[in-house]
Amino acid sequence: MQKFRKIGVLTSGGDSPGMNAAVRAVVRSAIAQGVEVMGIYKGYRGLIDNEMKQLSYRDVSGILHDGGTCLYSDRCHRFRFLEGQQEAAETCRKNEIDGVVVIGGDGTFRGGVDLTAQGIPTIGIPATIDNDITSTDYTIGFDTAVNTSLSMVDRLRDTCESLARANVVEVMGRDAGDIALEVGISVGAIAIAIKEVPFDEEGLIKKIKAGRDSGKRNYIVIVSEGLGDYSEKLAKLIPEETGVETRFARLAHVVRGGSPTLRDRMLATRMGHKAVECLLQGESNLVMCERNGRIEPMDITYALKLDRMYKGKLTEGELRPYSLADITEMREICEAKRRYMLDTYNMADILSR
Ligand code: F6P
């Protein structure tokens, strides 16, 4: 088995609260095993441009509770091409980096597969507020983002109640409705619009009219950004159809910052520790996943295919390398996630009448 003397760690793509906690866990777990750690700055761009620094145990003190990422982040265009990937691998060899832990979302993991293909063992840690990595129940940053969103929407509800208004609130999540769904339920929204479930516009109008006639004064509608400009359209439609004065709010990047919650700190720490354990045991091309409360590593390529299956993006022949048992397992995971989204959505609908 290869003896690891030095590893690298980077954060890439949209930042998320808890990335620092993951960096800290990676650095300290590796140092505890006698392995040096290079902090690579600005994601894959730093790997190409050789922007890195050795990190000590102390260098990662006092970052556990910080939002953002102390290693900075980037969406590196050059790394999408073979030349960039080769340059990045060359930088690793020059710096005697034996393996890399990459922290980010699905784009980061595609980069991890490319780096592994260039001979640099790579392990991924899922960190994105979107919770859109199908292989893991939760991604680092999601819990903080939903908690921040709900405390903001609670404030909006106060002012709606005072003035008998509706507020349509658009939340981030890219194409995934996870943030919208959990925030919508937790604030008692009258309706939630996400890409995964058809939206009953007429039903919403009826609910608002019935609420208005029975003395209800606040109406919160949560819309996922994946629906494009639908949130703004809805904010115009509601007053036209119901007479209820309506405001619009887009929470946007504000929920991507801030101090991570306990859940995100724990998830990041457990995943960071496990990632180092796997890397030093000679494993590669794995992504850390939390499944039913346990940290279970999964092959990144497999996890990316699973993701494409869930998102309906698979093209002809992509599953050819996989066994029937693998494909059945992938289908079951996708089905379980779809069922969860639908059942939770239906529950929210029943509770919001
Ligand atoms: O993936 C995280 C995320 O915050 C999404 O929710 C959002 O769609 C996107 O990134 C925004 O990207 P940017 O930071 O480039 O504006």
Tab-separated table of N, CA and C in Angstrom, residues 147-232:
chain	number	residue	atom	x	y	z
A	147	ASN	N	-32.053	26.808	8.402
A	147	ASN	CA	-32.283	27.525	9.669
A	147	ASN	C	-32.214	29.036	9.487
A	148	THR	N	-31.248	29.493	8.683
A	148	THR	CA	-31.144	30.938	8.424
A	148	THR	C	-32.392	31.405	7.670
A	149	SER	N	-32.799	30.629	6.661
A	149	SER	CA	-33.985	31.011	5.871
A	149	SER	C	-35.207	31.098	6.755
A	150	LEU	N	-35.368	30.102	7.617
A	150	LEU	CA	-36.621	30.117	8.387
A	150	LEU	C	-36.653	31.263	9.392
A	151	SER	N	-35.488	31.643	9.930
A	151	SER	CA	-35.543	32.774	10.871
A	151	SER	C	-35.860	34.072	10.116
A	152	MET	N	-35.438	34.156	8.859
A	152	MET	CA	-35.767	35.352	8.072
A	152	MET	C	-37.249	35.365	7.696
A	153	VAL	N	-37.762	34.194	7.319
A	153	VAL	CA	-39.175	34.145	6.914
A	153	VAL	C	-40.085	34.378	8.125
A	154	ASP	N	-39.655	33.909	9.305
A	154	ASP	CA	-40.442	34.192	10.522
A	154	ASP	C	-40.631	35.707	10.678
A	155	ARG	N	-39.580	36.458	10.365
A	155	ARG	CA	-39.676	37.923	10.466
A	155	ARG	C	-40.664	38.470	9.433
A	156	LEU	N	-40.599	37.900	8.234
A	156	LEU	CA	-41.533	38.360	7.194
A	156	LEU	C	-42.975	38.075	7.620
A	157	ARG	N	-43.153	36.924	8.281
A	157	ARG	CA	-44.518	36.581	8.709
A	157	ARG	C	-45.044	37.610	9.711
A	158	ASP	N	-44.166	38.089	10.619
A	158	ASP	CA	-44.589	39.111	11.600
A	158	ASP	C	-45.185	40.320	10.897
A	159	THR	N	-44.478	40.785	9.873
A	159	THR	CA	-44.961	42.009	9.222
A	159	THR	C	-46.181	41.725	8.343
A	160	CYS	N	-46.267	40.515	7.783
A	160	CYS	CA	-47.487	40.150	7.030
A	160	CYS	C	-48.698	40.153	7.957
A	161	GLU	N	-48.513	39.597	9.143
A	161	GLU	CA	-49.608	39.501	10.122
A	161	GLU	C	-50.109	40.909	10.491
A	162	SER	N	-49.167	41.823	10.686
A	162	SER	CA	-49.569	43.189	11.072
A	162	SER	C	-50.425	43.835	9.993
A	163	LEU	N	-50.070	43.631	8.729
A	163	LEU	CA	-50.726	44.360	7.639
A	163	LEU	C	-51.658	43.499	6.780
A	164	ALA	N	-51.900	42.253	7.196
A	164	ALA	CA	-52.739	41.305	6.437
A	164	ALA	C	-52.259	41.188	4.991
A	165	ARG	N	-51.027	40.731	4.871
A	165	ARG	CA	-50.422	40.616	3.536
A	165	ARG	C	-49.951	39.199	3.245
A	166	ALA	N	-49.655	38.981	1.973
A	166	ALA	CA	-48.966	37.754	1.557
A	166	ALA	C	-47.524	38.122	1.238
A	167	ASN	N	-46.617	37.178	1.409
A	167	ASN	CA	-45.240	37.390	0.986
A	167	ASN	C	-44.772	36.152	0.236
A	168	VAL	N	-44.403	36.345	-1.010
A	168	VAL	CA	-43.823	35.243	-1.783
A	168	VAL	C	-42.318	35.324	-1.557
A	169	VAL	N	-41.731	34.200	-1.120
A	169	VAL	CA	-40.305	34.194	-0.794
A	169	VAL	C	-39.589	33.164	-1.659
A	170	GLU	N	-38.625	33.648	-2.446
A	170	GLU	CA	-37.844	32.713	-3.265
A	170	GLU	C	-36.585	32.318	-2.503
A	171	VAL	N	-36.343	31.005	-2.448
A	171	VAL	CA	-35.138	30.512	-1.765
A	171	VAL	C	-34.225	29.802	-2.754
A	172	MET	N	-32.933	29.760	-2.397
A	172	MET	CA	-31.950	29.100	-3.268
A	172	MET	C	-32.114	27.586	-3.260
A	173	GLY	N	-31.277	26.903	-3.992
A	173	GLY	CA	-31.319	25.442	-4.044
A	173	GLY	C	-31.063	24.927	-5.448
A	174	ARG	N	-30.783	25.836	-6.359
A	174	ARG	CA	-30.616	25.495	-7.775
A	174	ARG	C	-31.853	24.743	-8.245
A	175	ASP	N	-31.728	23.528	-8.813
A	175	ASP	CA	-32.920	22.812	-9.288
A	175	ASP	C	-33.581	21.973	-8.198
A	176	ALA	N	-32.949	21.905	-7.034
A	176	ALA	CA	-33.480	21.035	-5.970
A	176	ALA	C	-34.427	21.809	-5.058
A	177	GLY	N	-35.545	21.145	-4.708
A	177	GLY	CA	-36.553	21.805	-3.874
A	177	GLY	C	-36.368	21.567	-2.384
A	178	ASP	N	-35.256	20.944	-1.977
A	178	ASP	CA	-35.077	20.564	-0.568
A	178	ASP	C	-35.169	21.757	0.388
A	179	ILE	N	-34.481	22.854	0.047
A	179	ILE	CA	-34.500	24.016	0.952
A	179	ILE	C	-35.935	24.543	1.039
A	180	ALA	N	-36.572	24.735	-0.121
A	180	ALA	CA	-37.933	25.287	-0.148
A	180	ALA	C	-38.893	24.415	0.663
A	181	LEU	N	-38.786	23.113	0.488
A	181	LEU	CA	-39.709	22.194	1.154
A	181	LEU	C	-39.561	22.278	2.673
A	182	GLU	N	-38.326	22.172	3.152
A	182	GLU	CA	-38.140	22.147	4.611
A	182	GLU	C	-38.417	23.514	5.239
A	183	VAL	N	-38.044	24.581	4.539
A	183	VAL	CA	-38.324	25.920	5.071
A	183	VAL	C	-39.842	26.141	5.075
A	184	GLY	N	-40.488	25.774	3.969
A	184	GLY	CA	-41.943	25.972	3.843
A	184	GLY	C	-42.696	25.285	4.968
A	185	ILE	N	-42.312	24.049	5.262
A	185	ILE	CA	-42.989	23.305	6.338
A	185	ILE	C	-42.710	23.971	7.684
A	186	SER	N	-41.457	24.355	7.886
A	186	SER	CA	-41.050	24.858	9.209
A	186	SER	C	-41.594	26.252	9.518
A	187	VAL	N	-41.998	27.000	8.491
A	187	VAL	CA	-42.576	28.324	8.769
A	187	VAL	C	-44.106	28.287	8.647
A	188	GLY	N	-44.651	27.116	8.332
A	188	GLY	CA	-46.099	27.003	8.179
A	188	GLY	C	-46.595	27.768	6.962
A	189	ALA	N	-45.863	27.678	5.864
A	189	ALA	CA	-46.261	28.385	4.634
A	189	ALA	C	-47.605	27.877	4.131
A	190	ILE	N	-48.346	28.751	3.474
A	190	ILE	CA	-49.645	28.335	2.916
A	190	ILE	C	-49.441	27.492	1.656
A	191	ALA	N	-48.294	27.678	1.013
A	191	ALA	CA	-47.980	26.844	-0.156
A	191	ALA	C	-46.478	26.837	-0.406
A	192	ILE	N	-46.037	25.755	-1.062
A	192	ILE	CA	-44.623	25.596	-1.414
A	192	ILE	C	-44.575	25.209	-2.893
A	193	ALA	N	-43.765	25.911	-3.657
A	193	ALA	CA	-43.642	25.545	-5.083
A	193	ALA	C	-42.216	25.067	-5.350
A	194	ILE	N	-42.110	23.814	-5.784
A	194	ILE	CA	-40.794	23.250	-6.121
A	194	ILE	C	-40.901	22.547	-7.470
A	195	LYS	N	-39.746	22.313	-8.085
A	195	LYS	CA	-39.728	21.696	-9.407
A	195	LYS	C	-40.192	20.243	-9.404
A	196	GLU	N	-39.986	19.581	-8.275
A	196	GLU	CA	-40.218	18.133	-8.209
A	196	GLU	C	-41.690	17.748	-8.196
A	197	VAL	N	-42.589	18.699	-7.836
A	197	VAL	CA	-44.017	18.360	-7.701
A	197	VAL	C	-44.829	19.437	-8.428
A	198	PRO	N	-45.832	19.036	-9.262
A	198	PRO	CA	-46.636	20.053	-9.956
A	198	PRO	C	-47.328	20.980	-8.963
A	199	PHE	N	-47.361	22.271	-9.293
A	199	PHE	CA	-47.920	23.247	-8.359
A	199	PHE	C	-49.389	23.535	-8.667
A	200	ASP	N	-50.215	23.500	-7.628
A	200	ASP	CA	-51.643	23.732	-7.784
A	200	ASP	C	-51.938	25.222	-7.534
A	201	GLU	N	-51.845	26.004	-8.624
A	201	GLU	CA	-52.025	27.455	-8.505
A	201	GLU	C	-53.458	27.813	-8.076
A	202	GLU	N	-54.420	27.114	-8.697
A	202	GLU	CA	-55.828	27.371	-8.340
A	202	GLU	C	-56.097	27.072	-6.884
A	203	GLY	N	-55.485	25.965	-6.425
A	203	GLY	CA	-55.631	25.550	-5.024
A	203	GLY	C	-55.102	26.633	-4.095
A	204	LEU	N	-53.979	27.242	-4.465
A	204	LEU	CA	-53.397	28.300	-3.628
A	204	LEU	C	-54.364	29.489	-3.527
A	205	ILE	N	-54.899	29.884	-4.684
A	205	ILE	CA	-55.816	31.040	-4.701
A	205	ILE	C	-57.038	30.747	-3.814
A	206	LYS	N	-57.558	29.512	-3.937
A	206	LYS	CA	-58.726	29.126	-3.106
A	206	LYS	C	-58.369	29.190	-1.632
A	207	LYS	N	-57.152	28.673	-1.282
A	207	LYS	CA	-56.741	28.655	0.129
A	207	LYS	C	-56.632	30.085	0.669
A	208	ILE	N	-56.073	30.985	-0.135
A	208	ILE	CA	-55.909	32.370	0.343
A	208	ILE	C	-57.288	33.018	0.521
A	209	LYS	N	-58.185	32.786	-0.454
A	209	LYS	CA	-59.535	33.379	-0.329
A	209	LYS	C	-60.246	32.855	0.913
A	210	ALA	N	-60.134	31.516	1.130
A	210	ALA	CA	-60.794	30.918	2.306
A	210	ALA	C	-60.179	31.477	3.583
A	211	GLY	N	-58.854	31.625	3.597
A	211	GLY	CA	-58.164	32.181	4.763
A	211	GLY	C	-58.623	33.603	5.028
A	212	ARG	N	-58.650	34.394	3.962
A	212	ARG	CA	-59.064	35.810	4.071
A	212	ARG	C	-60.470	35.891	4.674
A	213	ASP	N	-61.391	35.029	4.184
A	213	ASP	CA	-62.779	35.073	4.655
A	213	ASP	C	-62.925	34.594	6.096
A	214	SER	N	-61.920	33.822	6.572
A	214	SER	CA	-62.048	33.317	7.955
A	214	SER	C	-61.146	34.096	8.917
A	215	GLY	N	-60.581	35.212	8.455
A	215	GLY	CA	-59.821	36.086	9.354
A	215	GLY	C	-58.317	35.846	9.378
A	216	LYS	N	-57.798	34.947	8.506
A	216	LYS	CA	-56.337	34.744	8.467
A	216	LYS	C	-55.667	36.022	7.952
A	217	ARG	N	-54.498	36.366	8.516
A	217	ARG	CA	-53.875	37.637	8.143
A	217	ARG	C	-52.522	37.501	7.466
A	218	ASN	N	-51.864	36.327	7.596
A	218	ASN	CA	-50.555	36.219	6.924
A	218	ASN	C	-50.517	35.019	5.997
A	219	TYR	N	-49.887	35.198	4.845
A	219	TYR	CA	-49.823	34.132	3.841
A	219	TYR	C	-48.396	34.074	3.303
A	220	ILE	N	-47.668	33.044	3.699
A	220	ILE	CA	-46.292	32.898	3.222
A	220	ILE	C	-46.268	31.825	2.131
A	221	VAL	N	-45.726	32.178	0.988
A	221	VAL	CA	-45.570	31.198	-0.097
A	221	VAL	C	-44.070	31.059	-0.362
A	222	ILE	N	-43.555	29.832	-0.263
A	222	ILE	CA	-42.122	29.603	-0.486
A	222	ILE	C	-41.932	28.988	-1.876
A	223	VAL	N	-41.072	29.606	-2.672
A	223	VAL	CA	-40.837	29.121	-4.044
A	223	VAL	C	-39.348	28.825	-4.235
A	224	SER	N	-39.060	27.680	-4.830
A	224	SER	CA	-37.666	27.310	-5.099
A	224	SER	C	-37.162	28.073	-6.330
A	225	GLU	N	-35.905	28.522	-6.279
A	225	GLU	CA	-35.350	29.299	-7.406
A	225	GLU	C	-35.306	28.485	-8.708
A	226	GLY	N	-35.395	27.151	-8.557
A	226	GLY	CA	-35.380	26.288	-9.745
A	226	GLY	C	-36.548	26.566	-10.677
A	227	LEU	N	-37.586	27.257	-10.188
A	227	LEU	CA	-38.762	27.540	-11.028
A	227	LEU	C	-38.619	28.854	-11.799
A	228	GLY	N	-37.408	29.359	-11.879
A	228	GLY	CA	-37.149	30.568	-12.681
A	228	GLY	C	-37.873	31.772	-12.119
A	229	ASP	N	-38.592	32.493	-13.008
A	229	ASP	CA	-39.228	33.731	-12.523
A	229	ASP	C	-40.648	33.498	-11.993
A	230	TYR	N	-40.975	32.247	-11.684
A	230	TYR	CA	-42.339	31.941	-11.233
A	230	TYR	C	-42.690	32.671	-9.935
A	231	SER	N	-41.699	32.831	-9.047
A	231	SER	CA	-41.975	33.495	-7.769
A	231	SER	C	-42.502	34.911	-8.002
A	232	GLU	N	-41.876	35.638	-8.934
A	232	GLU	CA	-42.310	37.019	-9.193
A	232	GLU	C	-43.696	37.047	-9.844
